[in-house]
Amino acid sequence: MPQNEYIERFQKQHGRRLDYEERTRKRTARESHKVSKDSQHLTGLRAKLYQKKRHHEKIQMKKQIRQKEESNVKSSGPSEPSSTPLPQYLLDRSQPTNAKALSSAIKNKRNEKAAKFSVPLPKVKGISEEEMFKVVKTGKKTAKKGWKRMITKPTFFGPDFTRRPVKYERFIRPMGLRYKKAHVTHPELKVTVQLPIISVKKNPQNPMYTQLGVLTKGTIIEVNVSELGMVTAGGKVVWGRWAQVTNNPEMDGCLNAVLLV
Amino acid sequence: MKTTWKEIPPVPTSQEFLDVVLSRTQRRLPTQIRSGFQISRIRGFYTRKVKFTQETFTDKLSIILEGFPKLQDIHPFHKDLLNTLYDADHFRIALGQLSTAKHLIETISRDYVRLLKYAQSLFQCKQLKRAALGRMATICRRLKNPLVYLEQVRQHLGRLPSIDPNTRTLLICGYPNVGKSSFLRSVTRADVDVQPYAFTTKSLFVGHFDYKYLRFQAIDTPGILDHPLEEMNTIEMQSITAIAHLRSAILYFMDLSEQCGYSVHAQIQLFRSIKPLFANKLVFVVINKIDITRPEDLDSGTKAMLDSMLKSGEVELLQLSCTTTEGVTEVKNAACERLIADRVAQKLKAGTNSSGSVGGRLGDVLTRIHVAQPLGGVVREAYIPEAVKNLRKFSKDDPNRPRLARDIEEENGGAGGYNIALKEQYKLEDEDWNHDRIPEFFAGKNVYDFIDPDIESKLAALEEEEEKLEAKGYYDSDFDVEDADEADIRMKADLIREKRELIRNEARMRKSLKNRAVIPRPAQPKKLSAMEDSLDKLGFDTTAISARARSQSRGRSVLRSRTGTEDAMDVDTPTNNIDALRPKSRARSQSNRRDDGVTNEVARSKAERLQKLGQKKMNRMARQGEADRHTSAALPKHLFSGKRGMGKTQRR
């Protein structure tokens, strides 16, 4: 009964089959032919998957080539700081890498300044009322009325929300489309955390939607950032912070937002 | 209990896993959807996709999860072995990750199915489905490492030897290079590597052998070095696991020649340090390589140490040499014997209750065991007949020896010249018959077919009957020849038969329809001549009846008339007024229009030709008649419209 590493043992005792090397060599030699044949003849889903795989492989290949080429070129900066001290007026020169970092820092600063008064998504596509609301028919056979609306987009309403009596409830906000948490990205820290929503501050589509708590792309929401442990200049822990919704929650089934800082 | 795990299904890599699941969804579900469909249908379509993908994921993951052994369910030995080989924590975490992933995927599917219920358009549905599948795929991609790990575990697990922890087991342990594997090779057929360096055996090996018709397993363990348990590596830990958990006889191998590179002192020390593991087990110290050094050859100090090791009583010293095979079977037999005795004793002890009687299942078995003793010691001798006892011993030189067939052969010409007279040995009623010649065939018949063993008695019975009949005068009356009456009857009978046969033939001819319609007998035309014939045969006068038939017949048509051919007709002048009126009152048939106005056959054929000419075009156009003015559609819609799949007309 073969047990444990019997394959290795067999190979140690008897070696591989005689044409093993020849076969492996041939297989590698044929590899490119097979690739060519596959990329020409595959159809349908297989072709799609195959092309995607090839695409990735090619990108990797090109990256490698580029890395190789770059490693051959000598970098402009010296590998280590020179032992002889430089005069003050020459300090800024001969360090192109430094210069680059400086310029990008300036650019960033400018950006930030502008960012103070802007939001990451300055413009959104309009949503028509037909798309937003579905008419719900009320009344019996003869007196069917259409004064009731159901909101077809995700909404936020607080934990203490109670529905109004059926007779007075003009807008229905379905429970299935209720969101209580959002995936909030901190743009500087580049981290994403799931935070509870406190309220909807502004819906760019319509002030009424703000009231209703509709969450669409571009909506400003307030989130509870106490988990992040952010501190104000005065040293107080920040509790609520604003964030802007960056995706279409009704399409994705989740709510992504960017923290406004 | 399971001792091998060879049939765990292969674990795919995360990429393969994903490909399998997604392409299955693509292949097994409908793919055609249009935005014009009812929204409920669109929702259903995408819901099905999400659910199906989730089900596939769940199925595949649970197959993997069920395939691997659960550590709490298997024998402690296997549990520990798996722990040393694969790290139980790592193993458990990997399986846990899979099961978490399964759970997460189920949650995602539930969430997105819920969201799909509120989707308003095809695009939205599609995006939701995409998001759902994407999130499932992400979860699956995160399983990359556990899946790779589990695949490796699976492959290794499948190659582990099948060790039954409860069967009769000899466990071979000791320092590296003391000849453990050589012993296993010499007692079993296991193909174990034996090399002159330490740690040739890196894992447990199993061999099987039979002793006293019982199957034993011998387990070869990797060598152990004498250091604390915490410092032992995976290879040594396997030995320790086996020693600790298997219910076995332990053969502790020692090499007194110190060729293995470890001193006798160190070997004794190791024995002492692993002694706690030998509790409740049979332990044998086996001295290997006695072709080089025997225990007697040791110096007094070492000998004393060896003796002190054996002093406690439960340890037995055995000696063998694998190279010269001296003592190998003795060691094996001694160990097996002790092991069997020990196991039986343990079993009895376990089955004995507090009062001292054997109860339970063991008691049942014991009561059923009965060892048969022949006759309670009475000696019964075999019966030999007197004749046989008095039989003289055959010898060639004895003149009174019985005559043998061989002697007869010698007398009559020896081998080749003599034929055994088989006929002499026939057992017939009369011995004189033995040499009668009987032909095999007589008058072209096989004689054997006519042999009747009772022929004599039958013949006798017949003769007796004959005699009786004769005595009665049965044969006395004269038997006259047949008379004229009988001849007449015979002749008539022949006629009747012939006639019947003719009728039958005729009917048969008629009955073969040859694809024609069945015509009832009254409707069948019967020729007048046939009637006349049959009546003639019967001997009736037919003139009157045939005249009547002719008078009622309509006669021949003009075309068929034999005008000019027949004899001048005799005029049938009516005798009275009533008869004269009769033909006038008969209903006249309508004139045949085909024949009207056609004077003779030439005119007739001409008319027919013209008619054919007139119908020629109509027939060619496949018209139903002159009135058929139908114009069919040039491009019938039902033939030229509809779906066409598989590319364009040019490229199919």
Short mmCIF file of N, CA, C and O in Angstrom, two decimals, chain B residues 227-286:
data_model
loop_
_atom_site.label_atom_id
_atom_site.label_comp_id
_atom_site.label_asym_id
_atom_site.label_seq_id
_atom_site.Cartn_x
_atom_site.Cartn_y
_atom_site.Cartn_z
N HIS B 227 15.05 15.00 24.01
CA HIS B 227 14.93 16.37 24.52
C HIS B 227 13.48 16.64 24.90
O HIS B 227 12.59 15.85 24.56
N PRO B 228 13.24 17.73 25.61
CA PRO B 228 11.89 17.97 26.11
C PRO B 228 10.85 18.03 24.99
O PRO B 228 11.17 18.36 23.84
N LEU B 229 9.63 17.76 25.36
CA LEU B 229 8.53 17.67 24.39
C LEU B 229 8.36 18.95 23.60
O LEU B 229 8.03 18.92 22.41
N GLU B 230 8.59 20.07 24.22
CA GLU B 230 8.35 21.36 23.56
C GLU B 230 9.34 21.58 22.42
O GLU B 230 9.06 22.30 21.48
N GLU B 231 10.53 20.97 22.57
CA GLU B 231 11.56 21.23 21.56
C GLU B 231 11.47 20.26 20.39
O GLU B 231 12.22 20.37 19.43
N MET B 232 10.59 19.30 20.49
CA MET B 232 10.52 18.30 19.43
C MET B 232 9.92 18.89 18.16
O MET B 232 9.01 19.73 18.25
N ASN B 233 10.44 18.42 17.03
CA ASN B 233 9.88 18.93 15.78
C ASN B 233 8.72 18.05 15.32
O ASN B 233 8.36 17.06 15.98
N THR B 234 8.15 18.41 14.18
CA THR B 234 6.95 17.72 13.69
C THR B 234 7.20 16.22 13.50
O THR B 234 6.35 15.40 13.83
N ILE B 235 8.37 15.90 12.99
CA ILE B 235 8.66 14.48 12.70
C ILE B 235 8.66 13.67 13.99
O ILE B 235 8.03 12.62 14.09
N GLU B 236 9.33 14.19 15.00
CA GLU B 236 9.39 13.46 16.28
C GLU B 236 8.02 13.42 16.95
O GLU B 236 7.65 12.43 17.57
N MET B 237 7.31 14.53 16.78
CA MET B 237 6.00 14.59 17.44
C MET B 237 5.06 13.52 16.91
O MET B 237 4.19 13.02 17.63
N GLN B 238 5.22 13.14 15.65
CA GLN B 238 4.37 12.07 15.11
C GLN B 238 4.60 10.79 15.87
O GLN B 238 3.65 10.07 16.22
N SER B 239 5.88 10.49 16.17
CA SER B 239 6.18 9.28 16.95
C SER B 239 5.53 9.37 18.31
O SER B 239 4.91 8.40 18.78
N ILE B 240 5.69 10.53 18.92
CA ILE B 240 5.16 10.69 20.27
C ILE B 240 3.65 10.50 20.28
O ILE B 240 3.08 9.81 21.13
N THR B 241 3.00 11.07 19.26
CA THR B 241 1.54 10.91 19.15
C THR B 241 1.16 9.44 19.07
O THR B 241 0.26 8.97 19.75
N ALA B 242 1.89 8.72 18.22
CA ALA B 242 1.58 7.31 18.05
C ALA B 242 1.79 6.55 19.35
O ALA B 242 0.96 5.74 19.76
N ILE B 243 2.91 6.83 20.02
CA ILE B 243 3.20 6.11 21.27
C ILE B 243 2.14 6.43 22.31
O ILE B 243 1.67 5.56 23.04
N ALA B 244 1.74 7.67 22.37
CA ALA B 244 0.83 8.09 23.43
C ALA B 244 -0.56 7.53 23.23
O ALA B 244 -1.22 7.15 24.19
N HIS B 245 -1.04 7.49 21.99
CA HIS B 245 -2.47 7.22 21.80
C HIS B 245 -2.80 5.82 21.35
O HIS B 245 -3.94 5.40 21.51
N LEU B 246 -1.86 5.09 20.76
CA LEU B 246 -2.24 3.79 20.21
C LEU B 246 -2.17 2.73 21.29
O LEU B 246 -1.23 2.68 22.07
N ARG B 247 -3.19 1.86 21.27
CA ARG B 247 -3.22 0.76 22.21
C ARG B 247 -2.39 -0.35 21.61
O ARG B 247 -2.85 -1.07 20.73
N SER B 248 -1.14 -0.48 22.03
CA SER B 248 -0.26 -1.34 21.26
C SER B 248 0.82 -1.95 22.14
O SER B 248 0.96 -1.62 23.31
N ALA B 249 1.56 -2.86 21.51
CA ALA B 249 2.78 -3.36 22.14
C ALA B 249 3.91 -2.52 21.61
O ALA B 249 4.06 -2.38 20.39
N ILE B 250 4.71 -1.96 22.52
CA ILE B 250 5.75 -1.06 22.07
C ILE B 250 7.08 -1.79 22.03
O ILE B 250 7.48 -2.43 23.01
N LEU B 251 7.73 -1.73 20.87
CA LEU B 251 9.05 -2.32 20.74
C LEU B 251 10.05 -1.18 20.74
O LEU B 251 10.11 -0.40 19.79
N TYR B 252 10.79 -1.05 21.85
CA TYR B 252 11.77 0.02 21.92
C TYR B 252 13.09 -0.53 21.40
O TYR B 252 13.70 -1.41 22.01
N PHE B 253 13.52 -0.02 20.27
CA PHE B 253 14.70 -0.55 19.62
C PHE B 253 15.96 0.10 20.17
O PHE B 253 15.99 1.31 20.38
N MET B 254 16.96 -0.75 20.37
CA MET B 254 18.24 -0.22 20.86
C MET B 254 19.35 -0.79 20.01
O MET B 254 19.26 -1.91 19.50
N ASP B 255 20.40 0.00 19.90
CA ASP B 255 21.56 -0.43 19.12
C ASP B 255 22.76 -0.39 20.05
O ASP B 255 23.27 0.68 20.38
N LEU B 256 23.18 -1.57 20.50
CA LEU B 256 24.28 -1.60 21.48
C LEU B 256 25.63 -1.36 20.82
O LEU B 256 26.60 -1.00 21.47
N SER B 257 25.69 -1.56 19.48
CA SER B 257 26.96 -1.35 18.79
C SER B 257 27.29 0.13 18.64
O SER B 257 28.40 0.48 18.27
N GLU B 258 26.33 0.98 18.92
CA GLU B 258 26.49 2.44 18.82
C GLU B 258 26.85 2.87 17.41
O GLU B 258 27.46 3.91 17.20
N GLN B 259 26.47 2.06 16.43
CA GLN B 259 26.70 2.46 15.04
C GLN B 259 25.75 3.58 14.64
O GLN B 259 25.99 4.30 13.69
N CYS B 260 24.67 3.69 15.37
CA CYS B 260 23.68 4.70 15.02
C CYS B 260 24.19 6.10 15.37
O CYS B 260 23.65 7.09 14.91
N GLY B 261 25.23 6.16 16.18
CA GLY B 261 25.78 7.47 16.53
C GLY B 261 25.33 7.95 17.90
O GLY B 261 25.64 9.08 18.28
N TYR B 262 24.57 7.13 18.60
CA TYR B 262 24.14 7.52 19.93
C TYR B 262 24.61 6.45 20.91
O TYR B 262 24.49 5.24 20.60
N SER B 263 25.07 6.87 22.04
CA SER B 263 25.64 5.91 22.99
C SER B 263 24.51 5.11 23.65
O SER B 263 23.35 5.53 23.64
N VAL B 264 24.88 3.98 24.17
CA VAL B 264 23.90 3.12 24.84
C VAL B 264 23.31 3.88 26.02
O VAL B 264 22.11 3.82 26.29
N HIS B 265 24.15 4.65 26.62
CA HIS B 265 23.71 5.44 27.76
C HIS B 265 22.57 6.39 27.35
O HIS B 265 21.52 6.45 28.00
N ALA B 266 22.80 7.07 26.21
CA ALA B 266 21.78 8.01 25.72
C ALA B 266 20.49 7.28 25.39
O ALA B 266 19.38 7.77 25.67
N GLN B 267 20.65 6.08 24.84
CA GLN B 267 19.45 5.32 24.45
C GLN B 267 18.64 4.92 25.69
O GLN B 267 17.41 4.98 25.69
N ILE B 268 19.36 4.53 26.72
CA ILE B 268 18.68 4.16 27.97
C ILE B 268 18.01 5.40 28.57
O ILE B 268 16.87 5.34 29.06
N GLN B 269 18.72 6.52 28.43
CA GLN B 269 18.17 7.77 28.97
C GLN B 269 16.86 8.13 28.28
O GLN B 269 15.88 8.53 28.92
N LEU B 270 16.86 7.97 26.95
CA LEU B 270 15.64 8.27 26.18
C LEU B 270 14.49 7.38 26.64
O LEU B 270 13.37 7.83 26.85
N PHE B 271 14.82 6.10 26.84
CA PHE B 271 13.78 5.18 27.30
C PHE B 271 13.17 5.66 28.61
O PHE B 271 11.96 5.66 28.78
N ARG B 272 14.05 6.10 29.49
CA ARG B 272 13.56 6.58 30.79
C ARG B 272 12.66 7.80 30.61
O ARG B 272 11.62 7.93 31.26
N SER B 273 13.09 8.70 29.70
CA SER B 273 12.34 9.96 29.61
C SER B 273 10.98 9.78 28.91
O SER B 273 10.04 10.51 29.21
N ILE B 274 10.88 8.82 28.02
CA ILE B 274 9.56 8.65 27.40
C ILE B 274 8.75 7.57 28.11
O ILE B 274 7.66 7.21 27.67
N LYS B 275 9.26 7.06 29.19
CA LYS B 275 8.58 5.99 29.91
C LYS B 275 7.14 6.35 30.34
O LYS B 275 6.25 5.49 30.30
N PRO B 276 6.90 7.58 30.75
CA PRO B 276 5.53 7.92 31.14
C PRO B 276 4.49 7.62 30.05
O PRO B 276 3.32 7.37 30.36
N LEU B 277 4.95 7.64 28.82
CA LEU B 277 3.99 7.38 27.73
C LEU B 277 3.63 5.90 27.62
O LEU B 277 2.68 5.52 26.95
N PHE B 278 4.45 5.03 28.27
CA PHE B 278 4.23 3.59 28.12
C PHE B 278 3.23 3.04 29.12
O PHE B 278 3.07 1.83 29.22
N ALA B 279 2.57 3.89 29.87
CA ALA B 279 1.67 3.39 30.91
C ALA B 279 0.58 2.52 30.31
O ALA B 279 0.04 2.83 29.24
N ASN B 280 0.28 1.41 30.99
CA ASN B 280 -0.75 0.47 30.55
C ASN B 280 -0.48 -0.13 29.18
O ASN B 280 -1.40 -0.49 28.47
N LYS B 281 0.78 -0.22 28.83
CA LYS B 281 1.08 -0.83 27.54
C LYS B 281 2.16 -1.88 27.73
O LYS B 281 2.92 -1.83 28.69
N LEU B 282 2.18 -2.83 26.77
CA LEU B 282 3.24 -3.81 26.79
C LEU B 282 4.49 -3.16 26.23
O LEU B 282 4.45 -2.52 25.19
N VAL B 283 5.62 -3.34 26.91
CA VAL B 283 6.85 -2.73 26.41
C VAL B 283 7.91 -3.82 26.28
O VAL B 283 8.09 -4.65 27.17
N PHE B 284 8.55 -3.82 25.13
CA PHE B 284 9.67 -4.73 24.90
C PHE B 284 10.88 -3.89 24.55
O PHE B 284 10.75 -2.93 23.76
N VAL B 285 12.02 -4.25 25.12
CA VAL B 285 13.25 -3.60 24.68
C VAL B 285 13.90 -4.57 23.70
O VAL B 285 14.16 -5.72 24.03
N VAL B 286 14.06 -4.12 22.48
CA VAL B 286 14.59 -4.99 21.44
C VAL B 286 16.01 -4.54 21.12
O VAL B 286 16.23 -3.38 20.77
#
